Amino acid sequence: MQFSEVVGQATAKEHLLGMWQQNHLPHALMICGQEGTGGLPLALALAQYLLCSQKGASDACGQCANCGKVAKMEHADLHFSFPTIKDSDKKKEALSDNYIKEFRKLMRQQAYSTTFDWLQYINAENKQGNISAEECRAIIEKLSLKAYEGGQKIMIIWRPEYFGKEGNILLKLIEEPPADTVLIMVAESAESILPTILSRVQLIRLLPLSPVQISSELVRRLQVDEAKAKQLGLIADGSFSAALSLLEHIENDFFPMARQWFNMMFTHNGIGLSKFVEDLAKSGREPQKNFLLYVGHLLQATIKQRYTGHCRLANEELAFVQKLAATSMSIEAISTLIEELNKASFYIQRNASARIQLQALSIRMMYAIQNKKVSSLN
Ligand SMILES: [Zn+2]
């Protein structure tokens, strides 16, 4: 992966290159940005740049033997550590080495894959991923060896949020890494990282991507039709991963579903809502998450429409949002709806019962639509 293949993030790229040029690249850094902003692609691009034997001022050459090996994620001096599960059926311990083939395969296919995609890919099902104490010791061992190719050794730790207290095993390594070692952690939420680790790394923050950055990449990389790319860019909420997932599920046309759902909530059609929830609950977590994301996007547009008298939608969607904006719903109520959608999506992704979440969400939304306060329902 070259820097040029990472969507947006110009500031972070310049920052990293600037530190390298001034010989100030820290031995332990943490790239941190919300899901889909490109943390892992950026870490891979930095690793390729560091290992490239013919690098230019702003990117790896993409041609040399080292670049070839990094692109395949098979460079002997590039190591990976990531959340895994213990699989007693296949007698696999929860160690990255036991899952490295699968990890390479998924990330070579799509470096913007999410942790959820990854855990699904290794059939974690209801198991939570984990980075174990044993894995921490494996990290120390790998970095204590000499570099095979005589250059730098790089360890990419994807999602250090998955360390339990075991992460403390790494403190000494982070503080005084062996010579020629670069430790790149890729996180999504600095708040969930052990403070002892966080205080020992240099943090590189990634911003959410803009709708234009997302849509133009969809057009360039995947030849997505411009109008569709523009719509996905708006819905994806700063995440290229979300845009890719939406693209996959866009054939589910969410608009008629959203309109039907709101109509039933406005008319207190309880029987209709139960049926709607039953159907949606059968559709799988990814479509459910995308549907909720889409509804959130319609509500964001409604707030914009209310405040400014316009939004970036067109046709049926615009007409619907104009109607929603003209109802007596307060801005606070609409904001509450958006929060409720995000919460439901969060729990569904973490394997909560979709039916119960969607049922509770419909009730909460119905209350918010009537501008009533609602106490906790689950
Ligand atoms: Zn190269």
JSON list of N, CA and C in Angstrom, two decimals, residues 183-241:
[
{"chain": "A", "resi": 183, "resn": "LEU", "atom": "N", "xyz": [7.03, 0.68, 16.13]},
{"chain": "A", "resi": 183, "resn": "LEU", "atom": "CA", "xyz": [5.79, 0.08, 16.59]},
{"chain": "A", "resi": 183, "resn": "LEU", "atom": "C", "xyz": [4.65, 1.00, 16.16]},
{"chain": "A", "resi": 184, "resn": "ILE", "atom": "N", "xyz": [3.77, 0.51, 15.28]},
{"chain": "A", "resi": 184, "resn": "ILE", "atom": "CA", "xyz": [2.67, 1.36, 14.82]},
{"chain": "A", "resi": 184, "resn": "ILE", "atom": "C", "xyz": [1.35, 0.75, 15.31]},
{"chain": "A", "resi": 185, "resn": "MET", "atom": "N", "xyz": [0.70, 1.45, 16.22]},
{"chain": "A", "resi": 185, "resn": "MET", "atom": "CA", "xyz": [-0.60, 0.96, 16.66]},
{"chain": "A", "resi": 185, "resn": "MET", "atom": "C", "xyz": [-1.69, 1.67, 15.87]},
{"chain": "A", "resi": 186, "resn": "VAL", "atom": "N", "xyz": [-2.77, 0.94, 15.59]},
{"chain": "A", "resi": 186, "resn": "VAL", "atom": "CA", "xyz": [-3.88, 1.53, 14.85]},
{"chain": "A", "resi": 186, "resn": "VAL", "atom": "C", "xyz": [-5.14, 1.39, 15.69]},
{"chain": "A", "resi": 187, "resn": "ALA", "atom": "N", "xyz": [-5.62, 2.52, 16.19]},
{"chain": "A", "resi": 187, "resn": "ALA", "atom": "CA", "xyz": [-6.75, 2.49, 17.12]},
{"chain": "A", "resi": 187, "resn": "ALA", "atom": "C", "xyz": [-7.92, 3.28, 16.56]},
{"chain": "A", "resi": 188, "resn": "GLU", "atom": "N", "xyz": [-9.10, 3.05, 17.13]},
{"chain": "A", "resi": 188, "resn": "GLU", "atom": "CA", "xyz": [-10.28, 3.84, 16.73]},
{"chain": "A", "resi": 188, "resn": "GLU", "atom": "C", "xyz": [-10.76, 4.73, 17.86]},
{"chain": "A", "resi": 189, "resn": "SER", "atom": "N", "xyz": [-10.41, 4.37, 19.08]},
{"chain": "A", "resi": 189, "resn": "SER", "atom": "CA", "xyz": [-10.89, 5.18, 20.19]},
{"chain": "A", "resi": 189, "resn": "SER", "atom": "C", "xyz": [-9.81, 5.26, 21.26]},
{"chain": "A", "resi": 190, "resn": "ALA", "atom": "N", "xyz": [-9.13, 6.41, 21.30]},
{"chain": "A", "resi": 190, "resn": "ALA", "atom": "CA", "xyz": [-8.02, 6.58, 22.26]},
{"chain": "A", "resi": 190, "resn": "ALA", "atom": "C", "xyz": [-8.51, 6.40, 23.69]},
{"chain": "A", "resi": 191, "resn": "GLU", "atom": "N", "xyz": [-9.80, 6.71, 23.92]},
{"chain": "A", "resi": 191, "resn": "GLU", "atom": "CA", "xyz": [-10.37, 6.63, 25.27]},
{"chain": "A", "resi": 191, "resn": "GLU", "atom": "C", "xyz": [-10.39, 5.19, 25.78]},
{"chain": "A", "resi": 192, "resn": "SER", "atom": "N", "xyz": [-10.41, 4.22, 24.85]},
{"chain": "A", "resi": 192, "resn": "SER", "atom": "CA", "xyz": [-10.50, 2.83, 25.29]},
{"chain": "A", "resi": 192, "resn": "SER", "atom": "C", "xyz": [-9.13, 2.17, 25.42]},
{"chain": "A", "resi": 193, "resn": "ILE", "atom": "N", "xyz": [-8.06, 2.94, 25.29]},
{"chain": "A", "resi": 193, "resn": "ILE", "atom": "CA", "xyz": [-6.71, 2.37, 25.37]},
{"chain": "A", "resi": 193, "resn": "ILE", "atom": "C", "xyz": [-6.21, 2.49, 26.80]},
{"chain": "A", "resi": 194, "resn": "LEU", "atom": "N", "xyz": [-5.48, 1.49, 27.25]},
{"chain": "A", "resi": 194, "resn": "LEU", "atom": "CA", "xyz": [-4.88, 1.58, 28.58]},
{"chain": "A", "resi": 194, "resn": "LEU", "atom": "C", "xyz": [-4.09, 2.88, 28.68]},
{"chain": "A", "resi": 195, "resn": "PRO", "atom": "N", "xyz": [-4.33, 3.69, 29.72]},
{"chain": "A", "resi": 195, "resn": "PRO", "atom": "CA", "xyz": [-3.62, 4.97, 29.83]},
{"chain": "A", "resi": 195, "resn": "PRO", "atom": "C", "xyz": [-2.11, 4.79, 29.89]},
{"chain": "A", "resi": 196, "resn": "THR", "atom": "N", "xyz": [-1.68, 3.66, 30.47]},
{"chain": "A", "resi": 196, "resn": "THR", "atom": "CA", "xyz": [-0.23, 3.42, 30.55]},
{"chain": "A", "resi": 196, "resn": "THR", "atom": "C", "xyz": [0.38, 3.28, 29.15]},
{"chain": "A", "resi": 197, "resn": "ILE", "atom": "N", "xyz": [-0.39, 2.76, 28.22]},
{"chain": "A", "resi": 197, "resn": "ILE", "atom": "CA", "xyz": [0.11, 2.63, 26.84]},
{"chain": "A", "resi": 197, "resn": "ILE", "atom": "C", "xyz": [0.00, 3.98, 26.13]},
{"chain": "A", "resi": 198, "resn": "LEU", "atom": "N", "xyz": [-1.16, 4.59, 26.30]},
{"chain": "A", "resi": 198, "resn": "LEU", "atom": "CA", "xyz": [-1.44, 5.84, 25.59]},
{"chain": "A", "resi": 198, "resn": "LEU", "atom": "C", "xyz": [-0.39, 6.91, 25.90]},
{"chain": "A", "resi": 199, "resn": "SER", "atom": "N", "xyz": [0.05, 6.95, 27.16]},
{"chain": "A", "resi": 199, "resn": "SER", "atom": "CA", "xyz": [0.99, 8.00, 27.55]},
{"chain": "A", "resi": 199, "resn": "SER", "atom": "C", "xyz": [2.38, 7.75, 26.98]},
{"chain": "A", "resi": 200, "resn": "ARG", "atom": "N", "xyz": [2.60, 6.56, 26.41]},
{"chain": "A", "resi": 200, "resn": "ARG", "atom": "CA", "xyz": [3.95, 6.25, 25.91]},
{"chain": "A", "resi": 200, "resn": "ARG", "atom": "C", "xyz": [4.05, 6.27, 24.40]},
{"chain": "A", "resi": 201, "resn": "VAL", "atom": "N", "xyz": [2.98, 6.64, 23.71]},
{"chain": "A", "resi": 201, "resn": "VAL", "atom": "CA", "xyz": [3.04, 6.66, 22.24]},
{"chain": "A", "resi": 201, "resn": "VAL", "atom": "C", "xyz": [2.75, 8.07, 21.72]},
{"chain": "A", "resi": 202, "resn": "GLN", "atom": "N", "xyz": [3.23, 8.33, 20.53]},
{"chain": "A", "resi": 202, "resn": "GLN", "atom": "CA", "xyz": [2.85, 9.60, 19.89]},
{"chain": "A", "resi": 202, "resn": "GLN", "atom": "C", "xyz": [1.57, 9.37, 19.09]},
{"chain": "A", "resi": 203, "resn": "LEU", "atom": "N", "xyz": [0.59, 10.22, 19.32]},
{"chain": "A", "resi": 203, "resn": "LEU", "atom": "CA", "xyz": [-0.72, 10.03, 18.73]},
{"chain": "A", "resi": 203, "resn": "LEU", "atom": "C", "xyz": [-0.83, 10.81, 17.41]},
{"chain": "A", "resi": 204, "resn": "ILE", "atom": "N", "xyz": [-1.27, 10.13, 16.36]},
{"chain": "A", "resi": 204, "resn": "ILE", "atom": "CA", "xyz": [-1.55, 10.77, 15.07]},
{"chain": "A", "resi": 204, "resn": "ILE", "atom": "C", "xyz": [-3.06, 10.64, 14.85]},
{"chain": "A", "resi": 205, "resn": "ARG", "atom": "N", "xyz": [-3.76, 11.75, 14.90]},
{"chain": "A", "resi": 205, "resn": "ARG", "atom": "CA", "xyz": [-5.23, 11.68, 14.79]},
{"chain": "A", "resi": 205, "resn": "ARG", "atom": "C", "xyz": [-5.68, 11.73, 13.33]},
{"chain": "A", "resi": 206, "resn": "LEU", "atom": "N", "xyz": [-6.64, 10.89, 12.98]},
{"chain": "A", "resi": 206, "resn": "LEU", "atom": "CA", "xyz": [-7.24, 10.95, 11.64]},
{"chain": "A", "resi": 206, "resn": "LEU", "atom": "C", "xyz": [-8.62, 11.57, 11.73]},
{"chain": "A", "resi": 207, "resn": "LEU", "atom": "N", "xyz": [-8.93, 12.44, 10.80]},
{"chain": "A", "resi": 207, "resn": "LEU", "atom": "CA", "xyz": [-10.26, 13.06, 10.79]},
{"chain": "A", "resi": 207, "resn": "LEU", "atom": "C", "xyz": [-11.21, 12.21, 9.95]},
{"chain": "A", "resi": 208, "resn": "PRO", "atom": "N", "xyz": [-12.51, 12.33, 10.22]},
{"chain": "A", "resi": 208, "resn": "PRO", "atom": "CA", "xyz": [-13.46, 11.65, 9.32]},
{"chain": "A", "resi": 208, "resn": "PRO", "atom": "C", "xyz": [-13.25, 12.17, 7.90]},
{"chain": "A", "resi": 209, "resn": "LEU", "atom": "N", "xyz": [-13.51, 11.33, 6.91]},
{"chain": "A", "resi": 209, "resn": "LEU", "atom": "CA", "xyz": [-13.33, 11.75, 5.51]},
{"chain": "A", "resi": 209, "resn": "LEU", "atom": "C", "xyz": [-14.52, 12.62, 5.10]},
{"chain": "A", "resi": 210, "resn": "SER", "atom": "N", "xyz": [-14.28, 13.51, 4.16]},
{"chain": "A", "resi": 210, "resn": "SER", "atom": "CA", "xyz": [-15.38, 14.36, 3.71]},
{"chain": "A", "resi": 210, "resn": "SER", "atom": "C", "xyz": [-16.21, 13.60, 2.67]},
{"chain": "A", "resi": 211, "resn": "PRO", "atom": "N", "xyz": [-17.49, 13.98, 2.51]},
{"chain": "A", "resi": 211, "resn": "PRO", "atom": "CA", "xyz": [-18.33, 13.31, 1.50]},
{"chain": "A", "resi": 211, "resn": "PRO", "atom": "C", "xyz": [-17.68, 13.33, 0.11]},
{"chain": "A", "resi": 212, "resn": "VAL", "atom": "N", "xyz": [-17.01, 14.44, -0.22]},
{"chain": "A", "resi": 212, "resn": "VAL", "atom": "CA", "xyz": [-16.39, 14.55, -1.55]},
{"chain": "A", "resi": 212, "resn": "VAL", "atom": "C", "xyz": [-15.20, 13.59, -1.69]},
{"chain": "A", "resi": 213, "resn": "GLN", "atom": "N", "xyz": [-14.40, 13.47, -0.62]},
{"chain": "A", "resi": 213, "resn": "GLN", "atom": "CA", "xyz": [-13.28, 12.54, -0.68]},
{"chain": "A", "resi": 213, "resn": "GLN", "atom": "C", "xyz": [-13.79, 11.11, -0.90]},
{"chain": "A", "resi": 214, "resn": "ILE", "atom": "N", "xyz": [-14.85, 10.77, -0.18]},
{"chain": "A", "resi": 214, "resn": "ILE", "atom": "CA", "xyz": [-15.40, 9.41, -0.31]},
{"chain": "A", "resi": 214, "resn": "ILE", "atom": "C", "xyz": [-15.97, 9.20, -1.70]},
{"chain": "A", "resi": 215, "resn": "SER", "atom": "N", "xyz": [-16.79, 10.14, -2.17]},
{"chain": "A", "resi": 215, "resn": "SER", "atom": "CA", "xyz": [-17.45, 9.90, -3.46]},
{"chain": "A", "resi": 215, "resn": "SER", "atom": "C", "xyz": [-16.44, 9.89, -4.60]},
{"chain": "A", "resi": 216, "resn": "SER", "atom": "N", "xyz": [-15.43, 10.78, -4.56]},
{"chain": "A", "resi": 216, "resn": "SER", "atom": "CA", "xyz": [-14.51, 10.79, -5.69]},
{"chain": "A", "resi": 216, "resn": "SER", "atom": "C", "xyz": [-13.68, 9.51, -5.71]},
{"chain": "A", "resi": 217, "resn": "GLU", "atom": "N", "xyz": [-13.36, 8.94, -4.54]},
{"chain": "A", "resi": 217, "resn": "GLU", "atom": "CA", "xyz": [-12.63, 7.66, -4.52]},
{"chain": "A", "resi": 217, "resn": "GLU", "atom": "C", "xyz": [-13.50, 6.51, -5.02]},
{"chain": "A", "resi": 218, "resn": "LEU", "atom": "N", "xyz": [-14.79, 6.57, -4.72]},
{"chain": "A", "resi": 218, "resn": "LEU", "atom": "CA", "xyz": [-15.69, 5.52, -5.21]},
{"chain": "A", "resi": 218, "resn": "LEU", "atom": "C", "xyz": [-15.73, 5.54, -6.73]},
{"chain": "A", "resi": 219, "resn": "VAL", "atom": "N", "xyz": [-15.75, 6.74, -7.29]},
{"chain": "A", "resi": 219, "resn": "VAL", "atom": "CA", "xyz": [-15.77, 6.87, -8.75]},
{"chain": "A", "resi": 219, "resn": "VAL", "atom": "C", "xyz": [-14.44, 6.39, -9.33]},
{"chain": "A", "resi": 220, "resn": "ARG", "atom": "N", "xyz": [-13.33, 6.85, -8.73]},
{"chain": "A", "resi": 220, "resn": "ARG", "atom": "CA", "xyz": [-12.00, 6.55, -9.27]},
{"chain": "A", "resi": 220, "resn": "ARG", "atom": "C", "xyz": [-11.66, 5.06, -9.15]},
{"chain": "A", "resi": 221, "resn": "ARG", "atom": "N", "xyz": [-11.88, 4.49, -7.96]},
{"chain": "A", "resi": 221, "resn": "ARG", "atom": "CA", "xyz": [-11.46, 3.11, -7.74]},
{"chain": "A", "resi": 221, "resn": "ARG", "atom": "C", "xyz": [-12.44, 2.09, -8.28]},
{"chain": "A", "resi": 222, "resn": "LEU", "atom": "N", "xyz": [-13.72, 2.39, -8.12]},
{"chain": "A", "resi": 222, "resn": "LEU", "atom": "CA", "xyz": [-14.71, 1.34, -8.39]},
{"chain": "A", "resi": 222, "resn": "LEU", "atom": "C", "xyz": [-15.67, 1.72, -9.50]},
{"chain": "A", "resi": 223, "resn": "GLN", "atom": "N", "xyz": [-15.38, 2.84, -10.17]},
{"chain": "A", "resi": 223, "resn": "GLN", "atom": "CA", "xyz": [-16.21, 3.30, -11.29]},
{"chain": "A", "resi": 223, "resn": "GLN", "atom": "C", "xyz": [-17.69, 3.35, -10.91]},
{"chain": "A", "resi": 224, "resn": "VAL", "atom": "N", "xyz": [-17.94, 3.78, -9.67]},
{"chain": "A", "resi": 224, "resn": "VAL", "atom": "CA", "xyz": [-19.33, 3.94, -9.25]},
{"chain": "A", "resi": 224, "resn": "VAL", "atom": "C", "xyz": [-19.91, 5.15, -9.99]},
{"chain": "A", "resi": 225, "resn": "ASP", "atom": "N", "xyz": [-21.12, 5.03, -10.40]},
{"chain": "A", "resi": 225, "resn": "ASP", "atom": "CA", "xyz": [-21.82, 6.11, -11.08]},
{"chain": "A", "resi": 225, "resn": "ASP", "atom": "C", "xyz": [-21.80, 7.37, -10.19]},
{"chain": "A", "resi": 226, "resn": "GLU", "atom": "N", "xyz": [-21.59, 8.56, -10.80]},
{"chain": "A", "resi": 226, "resn": "GLU", "atom": "CA", "xyz": [-21.33, 9.77, -9.99]},
{"chain": "A", "resi": 226, "resn": "GLU", "atom": "C", "xyz": [-22.45, 10.13, -9.03]},
{"chain": "A", "resi": 227, "resn": "ALA", "atom": "N", "xyz": [-23.70, 10.01, -9.50]},
{"chain": "A", "resi": 227, "resn": "ALA", "atom": "CA", "xyz": [-24.82, 10.40, -8.63]},
{"chain": "A", "resi": 227, "resn": "ALA", "atom": "C", "xyz": [-24.90, 9.47, -7.43]},
{"chain": "A", "resi": 228, "resn": "LYS", "atom": "N", "xyz": [-24.69, 8.19, -7.69]},
{"chain": "A", "resi": 228, "resn": "LYS", "atom": "CA", "xyz": [-24.75, 7.21, -6.61]},
{"chain": "A", "resi": 228, "resn": "LYS", "atom": "C", "xyz": [-23.60, 7.44, -5.63]},
{"chain": "A", "resi": 229, "resn": "ALA", "atom": "N", "xyz": [-22.40, 7.71, -6.19]},
{"chain": "A", "resi": 229, "resn": "ALA", "atom": "CA", "xyz": [-21.22, 7.95, -5.35]},
{"chain": "A", "resi": 229, "resn": "ALA", "atom": "C", "xyz": [-21.45, 9.15, -4.44]},
{"chain": "A", "resi": 230, "resn": "LYS", "atom": "N", "xyz": [-22.10, 10.17, -4.99]},
{"chain": "A", "resi": 230, "resn": "LYS", "atom": "CA", "xyz": [-22.36, 11.39, -4.22]},
{"chain": "A", "resi": 230, "resn": "LYS", "atom": "C", "xyz": [-23.29, 11.07, -3.05]},
{"chain": "A", "resi": 231, "resn": "GLN", "atom": "N", "xyz": [-24.31, 10.28, -3.34]},
{"chain": "A", "resi": 231, "resn": "GLN", "atom": "CA", "xyz": [-25.27, 9.91, -2.28]},
{"chain": "A", "resi": 231, "resn": "GLN", "atom": "C", "xyz": [-24.56, 9.08, -1.20]},
{"chain": "A", "resi": 232, "resn": "LEU", "atom": "N", "xyz": [-23.73, 8.11, -1.62]},
{"chain": "A", "resi": 232, "resn": "LEU", "atom": "CA", "xyz": [-23.03, 7.27, -0.64]},
{"chain": "A", "resi": 232, "resn": "LEU", "atom": "C", "xyz": [-22.07, 8.10, 0.20]},
{"chain": "A", "resi": 233, "resn": "GLY", "atom": "N", "xyz": [-21.41, 9.06, -0.45]},
{"chain": "A", "resi": 233, "resn": "GLY", "atom": "CA", "xyz": [-20.48, 9.94, 0.27]},
{"chain": "A", "resi": 233, "resn": "GLY", "atom": "C", "xyz": [-21.19, 10.68, 1.39]},
{"chain": "A", "resi": 234, "resn": "LEU", "atom": "N", "xyz": [-22.42, 11.08, 1.12]},
{"chain": "A", "resi": 234, "resn": "LEU", "atom": "CA", "xyz": [-23.19, 11.82, 2.13]},
{"chain": "A", "resi": 234, "resn": "LEU", "atom": "C", "xyz": [-23.64, 10.90, 3.27]},
{"chain": "A", "resi": 235, "resn": "ILE", "atom": "N", "xyz": [-24.01, 9.68, 2.92]},
{"chain": "A", "resi": 235, "resn": "ILE", "atom": "CA", "xyz": [-24.55, 8.78, 3.95]},
{"chain": "A", "resi": 235, "resn": "ILE", "atom": "C", "xyz": [-23.44, 8.18, 4.82]},
{"chain": "A", "resi": 236, "resn": "ALA", "atom": "N", "xyz": [-22.25, 8.02, 4.24]},
{"chain": "A", "resi": 236, "resn": "ALA", "atom": "CA", "xyz": [-21.22, 7.18, 4.89]},
{"chain": "A", "resi": 236, "resn": "ALA", "atom": "C", "xyz": [-20.64, 7.77, 6.17]},
{"chain": "A", "resi": 237, "resn": "ASP", "atom": "N", "xyz": [-20.94, 9.00, 6.50]},
{"chain": "A", "resi": 237, "resn": "ASP", "atom": "CA", "xyz": [-20.57, 9.57, 7.78]},
{"chain": "A", "resi": 237, "resn": "ASP", "atom": "C", "xyz": [-19.06, 9.53, 8.01]},
{"chain": "A", "resi": 238, "resn": "GLY", "atom": "N", "xyz": [-18.30, 9.89, 6.99]},
{"chain": "A", "resi": 238, "resn": "GLY", "atom": "CA", "xyz": [-16.85, 10.02, 7.16]},
{"chain": "A", "resi": 238, "resn": "GLY", "atom": "C", "xyz": [-16.07, 8.72, 7.05]},
{"chain": "A", "resi": 239, "resn": "SER", "atom": "N", "xyz": [-16.78, 7.61, 6.78]},
{"chain": "A", "resi": 239, "resn": "SER", "atom": "CA", "xyz": [-16.10, 6.31, 6.78]},
{"chain": "A", "resi": 239, "resn": "SER", "atom": "C", "xyz": [-16.09, 5.68, 5.39]},
{"chain": "A", "resi": 240, "resn": "PHE", "atom": "N", "xyz": [-14.89, 5.42, 4.88]},
{"chain": "A", "resi": 240, "resn": "PHE", "atom": "CA", "xyz": [-14.80, 4.78, 3.57]},
{"chain": "A", "resi": 240, "resn": "PHE", "atom": "C", "xyz": [-15.30, 3.33, 3.66]},
{"chain": "A", "resi": 241, "resn": "SER", "atom": "N", "xyz": [-15.07, 2.70, 4.80]},
{"chain": "A", "resi": 241, "resn": "SER", "atom": "CA", "xyz": [-15.57, 1.33, 4.99]},
{"chain": "A", "resi": 241, "resn": "SER", "atom": "C", "xyz": [-17.09, 1.30, 4.91]}
]
